[in-house]
């Protein structure tokens, strides 16, 4: 089926507003869908109430356009996280993947077209636990592990304006604003004229310093919010806390960066963004922050971060970027542009060719280990 025949042809103005404008900035208040309904009515001219908006969100989730509804949590702030890779022999590739995927702390694993052919993320409650898992994987698989923890976050946010014919994520956006989600205010990312991009250092020893309420809250919302007219009250009831305390805790977790954003999480594969490429760059160390912030502000770059070089493992790259697109050719063209205009340095393109595991990070161990 073509993309249009599959889902986009049935999308109206209300659906489009929900898909493209409520991936972040969802209101933190007792009856949030009432405000969403008022805003969508004002924007689209379609008179719609809160119950109808809620039904729309449910329908889009059932159709697979949304993966879930709720908070996008930030594992490197809550716990200790790292990207890692192994060179799995082809005749043992599936065996190695099975060992790696067997760890609850591994939430992503992809085959990439490179000598280091299996790339995964480990998130644990402490650096000690994280490193113990990596050592165990190395011992059990017999494969050397390349550990590349994030050191600096320049820009990370997988929001996609998808109700369009764009070939790559954010083709139609000239800039973006990351501040809206923390304030609870909403703006159209396609109309934004400012991008909050900065060199944010990430500690490998992060533990989150969560209060008991915040820990309970994160565990309750890690798989999403209830799809009801009172999602925060439902969570408050689940963890036996006053609704006012839960709303305040959500605001605090947003401010602290433990929650990146709240809204409808789009399934970028269903909506056509099936090609993604991780590009690694050898950037002079004294230019890294300047280059990272500049590249992070580009509308077609969905991720930009600094990870360590590992010269002892013949890994000389220190800047990572991601571009997501509907067509491999369009993604390659943007990488060519990136290399020509912004990063004139040695680089390699690591296309994702198979998803081996993709789940959200699990927070039971993070909360317990981080206390």
mmCIF file of C-alpha atoms in Angstrom:
data_model
loop_
_atom_site.group_PDB
_atom_site.id
_atom_site.type_symbol
_atom_site.label_atom_id
_atom_site.label_comp_id
_atom_site.label_asym_id
_atom_site.label_seq_id
_atom_site.Cartn_x
_atom_site.Cartn_y
_atom_site.Cartn_z
ATOM 1 C CA UNK A 1 0.000 0.000 0.000
ATOM 2 C CA UNK A 2 1.157 3.509 -0.667
ATOM 3 C CA UNK A 3 1.442 5.954 2.190
ATOM 4 C CA UNK A 4 -1.505 8.037 0.957
ATOM 5 C CA UNK A 5 -3.740 5.000 0.531
ATOM 6 C CA UNK A 6 -2.691 3.738 3.924
ATOM 7 C CA UNK A 7 -3.396 6.680 6.203
ATOM 8 C CA UNK A 8 -2.700 10.185 4.978
ATOM 9 C CA UNK A 9 -5.655 10.501 2.608
ATOM 10 C CA UNK A 10 -8.046 10.129 5.567
ATOM 11 C CA UNK A 11 -6.424 12.828 7.674
ATOM 12 C CA UNK A 12 -8.464 16.008 8.179
ATOM 13 C CA UNK A 13 -7.471 19.337 9.729
ATOM 14 C CA UNK A 14 -8.118 18.182 13.300
ATOM 15 C CA UNK A 15 -6.063 15.003 12.855
ATOM 16 C CA UNK A 16 -3.281 17.022 11.218
ATOM 17 C CA UNK A 17 -3.160 19.409 14.171
ATOM 18 C CA UNK A 18 -2.959 16.517 16.623
ATOM 19 C CA UNK A 19 -0.251 14.707 14.642
ATOM 20 C CA UNK A 20 2.009 17.619 13.815
ATOM 21 C CA UNK A 21 1.461 20.003 16.733
ATOM 22 C CA UNK A 22 0.862 17.872 19.822
ATOM 23 C CA UNK A 23 3.971 15.718 19.784
ATOM 24 C CA UNK A 24 5.076 18.061 22.586
ATOM 25 C CA UNK A 25 3.612 20.835 24.689
ATOM 26 C CA UNK A 26 0.607 18.803 25.847
ATOM 27 C CA UNK A 27 -1.042 20.750 28.701
ATOM 28 C CA UNK A 28 -0.144 19.811 32.265
ATOM 29 C CA UNK A 29 -3.499 20.441 33.927
ATOM 30 C CA UNK A 30 -6.381 18.426 35.329
ATOM 31 C CA UNK A 31 -8.494 18.318 32.132
ATOM 32 C CA UNK A 32 -5.930 18.832 29.359
ATOM 33 C CA UNK A 33 -8.101 17.794 26.418
ATOM 34 C CA UNK A 34 -10.446 20.705 27.082
ATOM 35 C CA UNK A 35 -7.641 23.174 26.355
ATOM 36 C CA UNK A 36 -6.501 21.126 23.351
ATOM 37 C CA UNK A 37 -10.048 21.229 21.970
ATOM 38 C CA UNK A 38 -10.256 25.016 22.409
ATOM 39 C CA UNK A 39 -6.903 25.540 20.698
ATOM 40 C CA UNK A 40 -7.734 23.250 17.770
ATOM 41 C CA UNK A 41 -11.135 24.896 17.320
ATOM 42 C CA UNK A 42 -9.473 28.324 17.207
ATOM 43 C CA UNK A 43 -6.811 27.153 14.774
ATOM 44 C CA UNK A 44 -8.874 25.057 12.361
ATOM 45 C CA UNK A 45 -12.322 26.611 12.647
ATOM 46 C CA UNK A 46 -13.720 23.137 13.357
ATOM 47 C CA UNK A 47 -15.952 23.184 16.426
ATOM 48 C CA UNK A 48 -14.760 20.194 18.425
ATOM 49 C CA UNK A 49 -15.049 19.298 22.094
ATOM 50 C CA UNK A 50 -12.694 17.468 24.454
ATOM 51 C CA UNK A 51 -14.389 14.080 24.115
ATOM 52 C CA UNK A 52 -14.140 14.212 20.322
ATOM 53 C CA UNK A 53 -10.445 15.141 20.499
ATOM 54 C CA UNK A 54 -9.842 12.227 22.857
ATOM 55 C CA UNK A 55 -11.619 9.899 20.422
ATOM 56 C CA UNK A 56 -9.377 11.178 17.626
ATOM 57 C CA UNK A 57 -6.235 10.421 19.633
ATOM 58 C CA UNK A 58 -7.525 6.923 20.434
ATOM 59 C CA UNK A 59 -8.295 6.296 16.765
ATOM 60 C CA UNK A 60 -4.866 7.490 15.588
ATOM 61 C CA UNK A 61 -3.220 5.219 18.125
ATOM 62 C CA UNK A 62 -5.312 2.237 17.053
ATOM 63 C CA UNK A 63 -4.354 2.917 13.428
ATOM 64 C CA UNK A 64 -0.673 2.939 14.378
ATOM 65 C CA UNK A 65 -0.015 6.589 13.525
ATOM 66 C CA UNK A 66 0.716 7.178 17.218
ATOM 67 C CA UNK A 67 2.828 4.640 19.070
ATOM 68 C CA UNK A 68 1.608 5.931 22.401
ATOM 69 C CA UNK A 69 0.387 8.987 24.256
ATOM 70 C CA UNK A 70 2.276 10.434 27.202
ATOM 71 C CA UNK A 71 5.715 11.479 28.340
ATOM 72 C CA UNK A 72 8.987 10.928 26.489
ATOM 73 C CA UNK A 73 11.480 10.226 29.248
ATOM 74 C CA UNK A 74 15.185 11.055 29.134
ATOM 75 C CA UNK A 75 17.267 8.015 30.226
ATOM 76 C CA UNK A 76 20.700 9.742 30.310
ATOM 77 C CA UNK A 77 19.360 12.183 32.922
ATOM 78 C CA UNK A 78 17.472 9.608 34.991
ATOM 79 C CA UNK A 79 20.218 6.977 34.916
ATOM 80 C CA UNK A 80 23.490 6.125 33.191
ATOM 81 C CA UNK A 81 23.167 5.353 29.491
ATOM 82 C CA UNK A 82 25.496 4.515 26.623
ATOM 83 C CA UNK A 83 25.427 3.650 22.970
ATOM 84 C CA UNK A 84 27.471 0.529 22.282
ATOM 85 C CA UNK A 85 28.425 -1.623 19.328
ATOM 86 C CA UNK A 86 29.901 -5.017 18.548
ATOM 87 C CA UNK A 87 31.331 -6.636 15.444
ATOM 88 C CA UNK A 88 29.144 -9.733 15.333
ATOM 89 C CA UNK A 89 30.309 -12.482 12.941
ATOM 90 C CA UNK A 90 27.618 -13.072 10.335
ATOM 91 C CA UNK A 91 27.369 -16.765 11.191
ATOM 92 C CA UNK A 92 26.684 -15.833 14.829
ATOM 93 C CA UNK A 93 24.832 -12.564 14.268
ATOM 94 C CA UNK A 94 21.436 -13.749 15.527
ATOM 95 C CA UNK A 95 23.012 -15.542 18.465
ATOM 96 C CA UNK A 96 24.813 -12.367 19.534
ATOM 97 C CA UNK A 97 21.626 -10.325 19.091
ATOM 98 C CA UNK A 98 19.701 -12.749 21.280
ATOM 99 C CA UNK A 99 22.215 -12.369 24.114
ATOM 100 C CA UNK A 100 22.204 -8.563 23.883
ATOM 101 C CA UNK A 101 18.432 -8.289 23.556
ATOM 102 C CA UNK A 102 17.956 -10.511 26.586
ATOM 103 C CA UNK A 103 18.948 -7.650 28.880
ATOM 104 C CA UNK A 104 16.037 -5.557 30.101
ATOM 105 C CA UNK A 105 18.436 -2.603 30.228
ATOM 106 C CA UNK A 106 18.926 -2.827 26.429
ATOM 107 C CA UNK A 107 16.102 -0.849 24.849
ATOM 108 C CA UNK A 108 17.333 -0.414 21.266
ATOM 109 C CA UNK A 109 19.396 -2.644 18.983
ATOM 110 C CA UNK A 110 19.919 -2.134 15.253
ATOM 111 C CA UNK A 111 21.914 -3.771 12.508
ATOM 112 C CA UNK A 112 23.914 -1.104 10.707
ATOM 113 C CA UNK A 113 25.820 -1.333 7.464
ATOM 114 C CA UNK A 114 29.335 -1.122 8.933
ATOM 115 C CA UNK A 115 32.165 -3.236 10.333
ATOM 116 C CA UNK A 116 30.642 -2.505 13.749
ATOM 117 C CA UNK A 117 27.371 -4.033 12.663
ATOM 118 C CA UNK A 118 25.209 -4.232 15.795
ATOM 119 C CA UNK A 119 24.427 -1.016 17.694
ATOM 120 C CA UNK A 120 22.504 -0.994 20.954
ATOM 121 C CA UNK A 121 21.701 1.244 23.921
ATOM 122 C CA UNK A 122 22.186 0.223 27.554
ATOM 123 C CA UNK A 123 20.481 2.294 30.259
ATOM 124 C CA UNK A 124 20.949 1.422 33.933
ATOM 125 C CA UNK A 125 20.455 3.061 37.297
ATOM 126 C CA UNK A 126 24.160 3.680 37.757
ATOM 127 C CA UNK A 127 27.374 3.757 35.792
ATOM 128 C CA UNK A 128 28.599 0.696 37.705
ATOM 129 C CA UNK A 129 25.577 -1.380 36.689
ATOM 130 C CA UNK A 130 25.795 -0.163 33.113
ATOM 131 C CA UNK A 131 29.480 -1.085 32.800
ATOM 132 C CA UNK A 132 28.910 -4.475 34.422
ATOM 133 C CA UNK A 133 26.294 -5.270 31.776
ATOM 134 C CA UNK A 134 28.689 -4.276 28.977
ATOM 135 C CA UNK A 135 31.419 -6.479 30.443
ATOM 136 C CA UNK A 136 29.001 -9.376 30.719
ATOM 137 C CA UNK A 137 27.873 -8.955 27.115
ATOM 138 C CA UNK A 138 31.504 -8.974 26.018
ATOM 139 C CA UNK A 139 32.192 -12.140 27.990
ATOM 140 C CA UNK A 140 29.054 -13.998 26.896
ATOM 141 C CA UNK A 141 29.324 -13.148 23.182
ATOM 142 C CA UNK A 142 33.101 -13.129 22.810
ATOM 143 C CA UNK A 143 32.700 -9.845 20.914
ATOM 144 C CA UNK A 144 34.615 -6.724 21.844
ATOM 145 C CA UNK A 145 32.246 -3.942 22.922
ATOM 146 C CA UNK A 146 32.691 -0.368 21.704
ATOM 147 C CA UNK A 147 31.170 1.844 24.435
ATOM 148 C CA UNK A 148 30.283 5.385 23.399
ATOM 149 C CA UNK A 149 28.401 7.258 26.149
ATOM 150 C CA UNK A 150 26.925 10.614 25.266
ATOM 151 C CA UNK A 151 29.139 13.433 26.542
ATOM 152 C CA UNK A 152 27.361 16.449 25.064
ATOM 153 C CA UNK A 153 23.807 16.819 23.823
ATOM 154 C CA UNK A 154 23.509 19.477 21.101
ATOM 155 C CA UNK A 155 20.061 18.553 19.838
ATOM 156 C CA UNK A 156 17.957 15.427 20.403
ATOM 157 C CA UNK A 157 14.260 15.289 19.622
ATOM 158 C CA UNK A 158 12.413 12.855 17.409
ATOM 159 C CA UNK A 159 9.434 15.009 16.535
ATOM 160 C CA UNK A 160 8.196 14.706 12.969
ATOM 161 C CA UNK A 161 5.874 17.062 11.064
ATOM 162 C CA UNK A 162 4.471 14.185 9.036
ATOM 163 C CA UNK A 163 1.246 15.382 7.385
ATOM 164 C CA UNK A 164 3.024 16.463 4.242
ATOM 165 C CA UNK A 165 5.029 15.075 1.353
ATOM 166 C CA UNK A 166 8.414 15.798 2.867
ATOM 167 C CA UNK A 167 11.214 13.450 1.891
ATOM 168 C CA UNK A 168 13.016 13.821 5.199
ATOM 169 C CA UNK A 169 12.080 14.871 8.715
ATOM 170 C CA UNK A 170 11.559 18.624 9.050
ATOM 171 C CA UNK A 171 12.084 19.413 5.376
ATOM 172 C CA UNK A 172 9.306 21.996 5.659
ATOM 173 C CA UNK A 173 10.642 23.500 8.898
ATOM 174 C CA UNK A 174 13.297 26.162 8.836
ATOM 175 C CA UNK A 175 13.860 26.076 12.598
ATOM 176 C CA UNK A 176 12.454 24.559 15.747
ATOM 177 C CA UNK A 177 11.788 25.484 19.342
ATOM 178 C CA UNK A 178 12.625 23.125 22.186
ATOM 179 C CA UNK A 179 11.491 25.469 24.956
ATOM 180 C CA UNK A 180 7.739 25.042 24.409
ATOM 181 C CA UNK A 181 7.472 21.608 26.017
ATOM 182 C CA UNK A 182 8.922 22.841 29.298
ATOM 183 C CA UNK A 183 6.607 25.842 29.455
ATOM 184 C CA UNK A 184 3.479 23.931 28.510
ATOM 185 C CA UNK A 185 2.934 26.326 25.624
ATOM 186 C CA UNK A 186 2.489 25.044 22.144
ATOM 187 C CA UNK A 187 3.755 26.377 18.851
ATOM 188 C CA UNK A 188 3.692 25.141 15.297
ATOM 189 C CA UNK A 189 7.193 23.769 14.636
ATOM 190 C CA UNK A 190 6.865 24.703 10.981
ATOM 191 C CA UNK A 191 6.380 28.367 11.917
ATOM 192 C CA UNK A 192 8.993 28.648 14.632
ATOM 193 C CA UNK A 193 11.807 31.123 14.029
ATOM 194 C CA UNK A 194 14.026 30.074 16.915
ATOM 195 C CA UNK A 195 15.841 26.926 17.881
ATOM 196 C CA UNK A 196 17.079 26.170 21.375
ATOM 197 C CA UNK A 197 20.339 24.370 20.703
ATOM 198 C CA UNK A 198 23.164 24.346 23.199
ATOM 199 C CA UNK A 199 26.063 22.250 24.413
ATOM 200 C CA UNK A 200 24.523 20.357 27.334
ATOM 201 C CA UNK A 201 27.032 18.163 29.153
ATOM 202 C CA UNK A 202 25.821 14.710 30.170
ATOM 203 C CA UNK A 203 27.211 12.991 33.253
ATOM 204 C CA UNK A 204 27.956 9.284 33.058
ATOM 205 C CA UNK A 205 27.254 9.163 36.788
ATOM 206 C CA UNK A 206 23.707 10.489 36.511
ATOM 207 C CA UNK A 207 21.282 9.106 39.043
ATOM 208 C CA UNK A 208 18.360 11.501 38.718
ATOM 209 C CA UNK A 209 18.070 12.337 42.464
ATOM 210 C CA UNK A 210 14.378 11.536 42.331
ATOM 211 C CA UNK A 211 11.989 12.002 45.215
ATOM 212 C CA UNK A 212 9.866 8.946 46.122
ATOM 213 C CA UNK A 213 6.872 10.584 44.417
ATOM 214 C CA UNK A 214 8.881 11.288 41.256
ATOM 215 C CA UNK A 215 10.139 7.696 41.193
ATOM 216 C CA UNK A 216 6.613 6.315 41.547
ATOM 217 C CA UNK A 217 5.393 8.729 38.885
ATOM 218 C CA UNK A 218 8.062 7.731 36.349
ATOM 219 C CA UNK A 219 7.263 4.051 36.816
ATOM 220 C CA UNK A 220 3.555 4.745 36.353
ATOM 221 C CA UNK A 221 3.974 6.742 33.115
ATOM 222 C CA UNK A 222 6.872 4.932 31.427
ATOM 223 C CA UNK A 223 4.494 3.130 29.042
ATOM 224 C CA UNK A 224 2.273 6.153 28.499
ATOM 225 C CA UNK A 225 -0.622 8.036 30.061
ATOM 226 C CA UNK A 226 -4.143 6.649 30.314
ATOM 227 C CA UNK A 227 -6.179 7.810 27.341
ATOM 228 C CA UNK A 228 -8.902 9.475 29.358
ATOM 229 C CA UNK A 229 -10.227 12.973 29.920
ATOM 230 C CA UNK A 230 -8.268 13.111 33.202
ATOM 231 C CA UNK A 231 -4.923 11.357 32.546
ATOM 232 C CA UNK A 232 -3.020 13.051 35.365
ATOM 233 C CA UNK A 233 -5.766 12.324 37.896
ATOM 234 C CA UNK A 234 -5.762 8.680 36.792
ATOM 235 C CA UNK A 235 -2.006 8.487 37.386
ATOM 236 C CA UNK A 236 -2.424 10.210 40.745
ATOM 237 C CA UNK A 237 -4.986 7.607 41.758
ATOM 238 C CA UNK A 238 -2.688 4.784 40.635
ATOM 239 C CA UNK A 239 0.207 5.983 42.810
ATOM 240 C CA UNK A 240 -2.055 7.208 45.641
ATOM 241 C CA UNK A 241 -0.957 10.844 45.467
ATOM 242 C CA UNK A 242 -2.899 14.134 45.313
ATOM 243 C CA UNK A 243 -3.472 15.396 41.756
ATOM 244 C CA UNK A 244 -1.871 18.740 42.649
ATOM 245 C CA UNK A 245 1.325 16.966 43.715
ATOM 246 C CA UNK A 246 1.409 14.911 40.513
ATOM 247 C CA UNK A 247 0.969 17.990 38.314
ATOM 248 C CA UNK A 248 3.758 19.767 40.222
ATOM 249 C CA UNK A 249 6.017 16.704 39.915
ATOM 250 C CA UNK A 250 5.438 16.505 36.162
ATOM 251 C CA UNK A 251 6.342 20.184 35.805
ATOM 252 C CA UNK A 252 9.487 19.631 37.892
ATOM 253 C CA UNK A 253 10.549 16.576 35.875
ATOM 254 C CA UNK A 254 10.097 18.604 32.673
ATOM 255 C CA UNK A 255 12.200 21.428 34.115
ATOM 256 C CA UNK A 256 14.916 19.009 35.259
ATOM 257 C CA UNK A 257 15.038 17.285 31.855
ATOM 258 C CA UNK A 258 13.920 13.877 33.149
ATOM 259 C CA UNK A 259 10.884 14.276 30.884
ATOM 260 C CA UNK A 260 11.806 15.578 27.432
ATOM 261 C CA UNK A 261 8.274 16.267 26.235
ATOM 262 C CA UNK A 262 4.638 15.268 26.688
ATOM 263 C CA UNK A 263 2.338 14.520 23.793
ATOM 264 C CA UNK A 264 1.494 12.036 21.076
ATOM 265 C CA UNK A 265 4.485 9.915 20.052
ATOM 266 C CA UNK A 266 4.366 9.406 16.288
ATOM 267 C CA UNK A 267 5.287 6.091 14.703
ATOM 268 C CA UNK A 268 7.758 7.402 12.144
ATOM 269 C CA UNK A 269 7.874 4.071 10.276
ATOM 270 C CA UNK A 270 4.100 3.944 9.738
ATOM 271 C CA UNK A 271 4.160 7.576 8.626
ATOM 272 C CA UNK A 272 6.808 6.841 6.024
ATOM 273 C CA UNK A 273 10.149 7.785 7.606
ATOM 274 C CA UNK A 274 11.620 4.332 7.036
ATOM 275 C CA UNK A 275 15.162 5.397 6.190
ATOM 276 C CA UNK A 276 17.540 6.682 8.815
ATOM 277 C CA UNK A 277 21.256 7.174 8.781
ATOM 278 C CA UNK A 278 23.647 7.702 11.664
ATOM 279 C CA UNK A 279 26.572 9.731 10.385
ATOM 280 C CA UNK A 280 29.762 9.868 12.446
ATOM 281 C CA UNK A 281 32.266 12.685 11.980
ATOM 282 C CA UNK A 282 35.902 13.323 12.903
ATOM 283 C CA UNK A 283 35.629 16.950 14.033
ATOM 284 C CA UNK A 284 38.639 18.845 15.459
ATOM 285 C CA UNK A 285 38.149 18.944 19.208
ATOM 286 C CA UNK A 286 38.536 22.732 19.418
ATOM 287 C CA UNK A 287 35.678 23.178 16.899
ATOM 288 C CA UNK A 288 33.349 20.564 18.343
ATOM 289 C CA UNK A 289 30.905 22.727 20.321
ATOM 290 C CA UNK A 290 30.673 25.402 17.649
ATOM 291 C CA UNK A 291 30.072 22.841 14.904
ATOM 292 C CA UNK A 292 27.728 20.759 17.050
ATOM 293 C CA UNK A 293 25.482 23.687 17.939
ATOM 294 C CA UNK A 294 25.397 24.896 14.322
ATOM 295 C CA UNK A 295 24.515 21.461 12.945
ATOM 296 C CA UNK A 296 22.014 20.808 15.735
ATOM 297 C CA UNK A 297 20.053 23.878 14.623
ATOM 298 C CA UNK A 298 19.563 22.560 11.075
ATOM 299 C CA UNK A 299 15.928 21.572 10.468
ATOM 300 C CA UNK A 300 16.738 18.240 8.819
ATOM 301 C CA UNK A 301 19.059 16.991 11.593
ATOM 302 C CA UNK A 302 17.005 15.021 14.117
ATOM 303 C CA UNK A 303 19.855 14.152 16.522
ATOM 304 C CA UNK A 304 23.249 15.718 17.168
ATOM 305 C CA UNK A 305 25.611 14.766 19.985
ATOM 306 C CA UNK A 306 29.213 14.306 21.065
ATOM 307 C CA UNK A 307 30.553 10.867 21.987
ATOM 308 C CA UNK A 308 34.158 9.946 22.818
ATOM 309 C CA UNK A 309 36.787 8.842 20.379
ATOM 310 C CA UNK A 310 38.190 5.362 21.049
ATOM 311 C CA UNK A 311 41.560 5.365 19.241
ATOM 312 C CA UNK A 312 42.593 2.135 20.976
ATOM 313 C CA UNK A 313 39.657 0.498 19.133
ATOM 314 C CA UNK A 314 40.348 2.408 15.917
ATOM 315 C CA UNK A 315 37.320 4.630 16.413
ATOM 316 C CA UNK A 316 38.257 8.237 15.621
ATOM 317 C CA UNK A 317 34.807 9.823 15.389
ATOM 318 C CA UNK A 318 33.448 12.243 17.979
ATOM 319 C CA UNK A 319 30.309 13.874 16.506
ATOM 320 C CA UNK A 320 27.142 11.892 15.740
ATOM 321 C CA UNK A 321 24.213 13.102 13.668
ATOM 322 C CA UNK A 322 20.986 11.405 12.607
ATOM 323 C CA UNK A 323 18.780 12.155 9.629
ATOM 324 C CA UNK A 324 15.430 10.412 9.085
ATOM 325 C CA UNK A 325 13.780 10.318 5.671
ATOM 326 C CA UNK A 326 11.190 8.666 3.520
ATOM 327 C CA UNK A 327 13.735 7.890 0.786
ATOM 328 C CA UNK A 328 17.367 6.818 1.136
ATOM 329 C CA UNK A 329 18.312 9.100 -1.762
ATOM 330 C CA UNK A 330 16.882 12.166 -0.022
ATOM 331 C CA UNK A 331 18.739 11.315 3.179
ATOM 332 C CA UNK A 332 22.007 10.870 1.281
ATOM 333 C CA UNK A 333 21.496 14.209 -0.450
ATOM 334 C CA UNK A 334 21.127 15.972 2.898
ATOM 335 C CA UNK A 335 24.261 14.245 4.215
ATOM 336 C CA UNK A 336 26.115 15.474 1.126
ATOM 337 C CA UNK A 337 24.879 18.980 1.920
ATOM 338 C CA UNK A 338 25.910 18.592 5.555
ATOM 339 C CA UNK A 339 29.428 17.560 4.532
ATOM 340 C CA UNK A 340 29.792 20.276 1.908
ATOM 341 C CA UNK A 341 28.378 23.223 3.841
ATOM 342 C CA UNK A 342 28.787 22.463 7.543
ATOM 343 C CA UNK A 343 31.090 19.535 8.377
ATOM 344 C CA UNK A 344 33.954 19.307 5.855
ATOM 345 C CA UNK A 345 35.562 16.400 7.709
ATOM 346 C CA UNK A 346 36.090 12.668 7.380
ATOM 347 C CA UNK A 347 32.843 10.838 8.065
ATOM 348 C CA UNK A 348 31.083 7.500 7.682
ATOM 349 C CA UNK A 349 27.420 6.745 6.999
ATOM 350 C CA UNK A 350 25.904 3.937 9.033
ATOM 351 C CA UNK A 351 22.500 3.088 7.629
ATOM 352 C CA UNK A 352 20.102 1.124 9.804
ATOM 353 C CA UNK A 353 19.188 -2.031 7.877
ATOM 354 C CA UNK A 354 17.294 -4.050 10.508
ATOM 355 C CA UNK A 355 15.591 -3.349 13.828
ATOM 356 C CA UNK A 356 16.657 -6.027 16.300
ATOM 357 C CA UNK A 357 14.981 -4.520 19.385
ATOM 358 C CA UNK A 358 13.087 -1.304 19.990
ATOM 359 C CA UNK A 359 11.391 -0.603 23.297
ATOM 360 C CA UNK A 360 11.312 2.216 25.769
ATOM 361 C CA UNK A 361 13.897 2.169 28.509
ATOM 362 C CA UNK A 362 12.611 0.349 31.603
ATOM 363 C CA UNK A 363 12.741 2.405 34.754
ATOM 364 C CA UNK A 364 12.194 -0.093 37.574
ATOM 365 C CA UNK A 365 15.908 -0.795 37.809
ATOM 366 C CA UNK A 366 16.856 2.832 37.176
ATOM 367 C CA UNK A 367 14.749 4.116 40.035
ATOM 368 C CA UNK A 368 15.787 1.344 42.420
ATOM 369 C CA UNK A 369 19.487 1.459 41.493
ATOM 370 C CA UNK A 370 19.599 5.243 41.572
ATOM 371 C CA UNK A 371 18.220 5.627 45.095
#
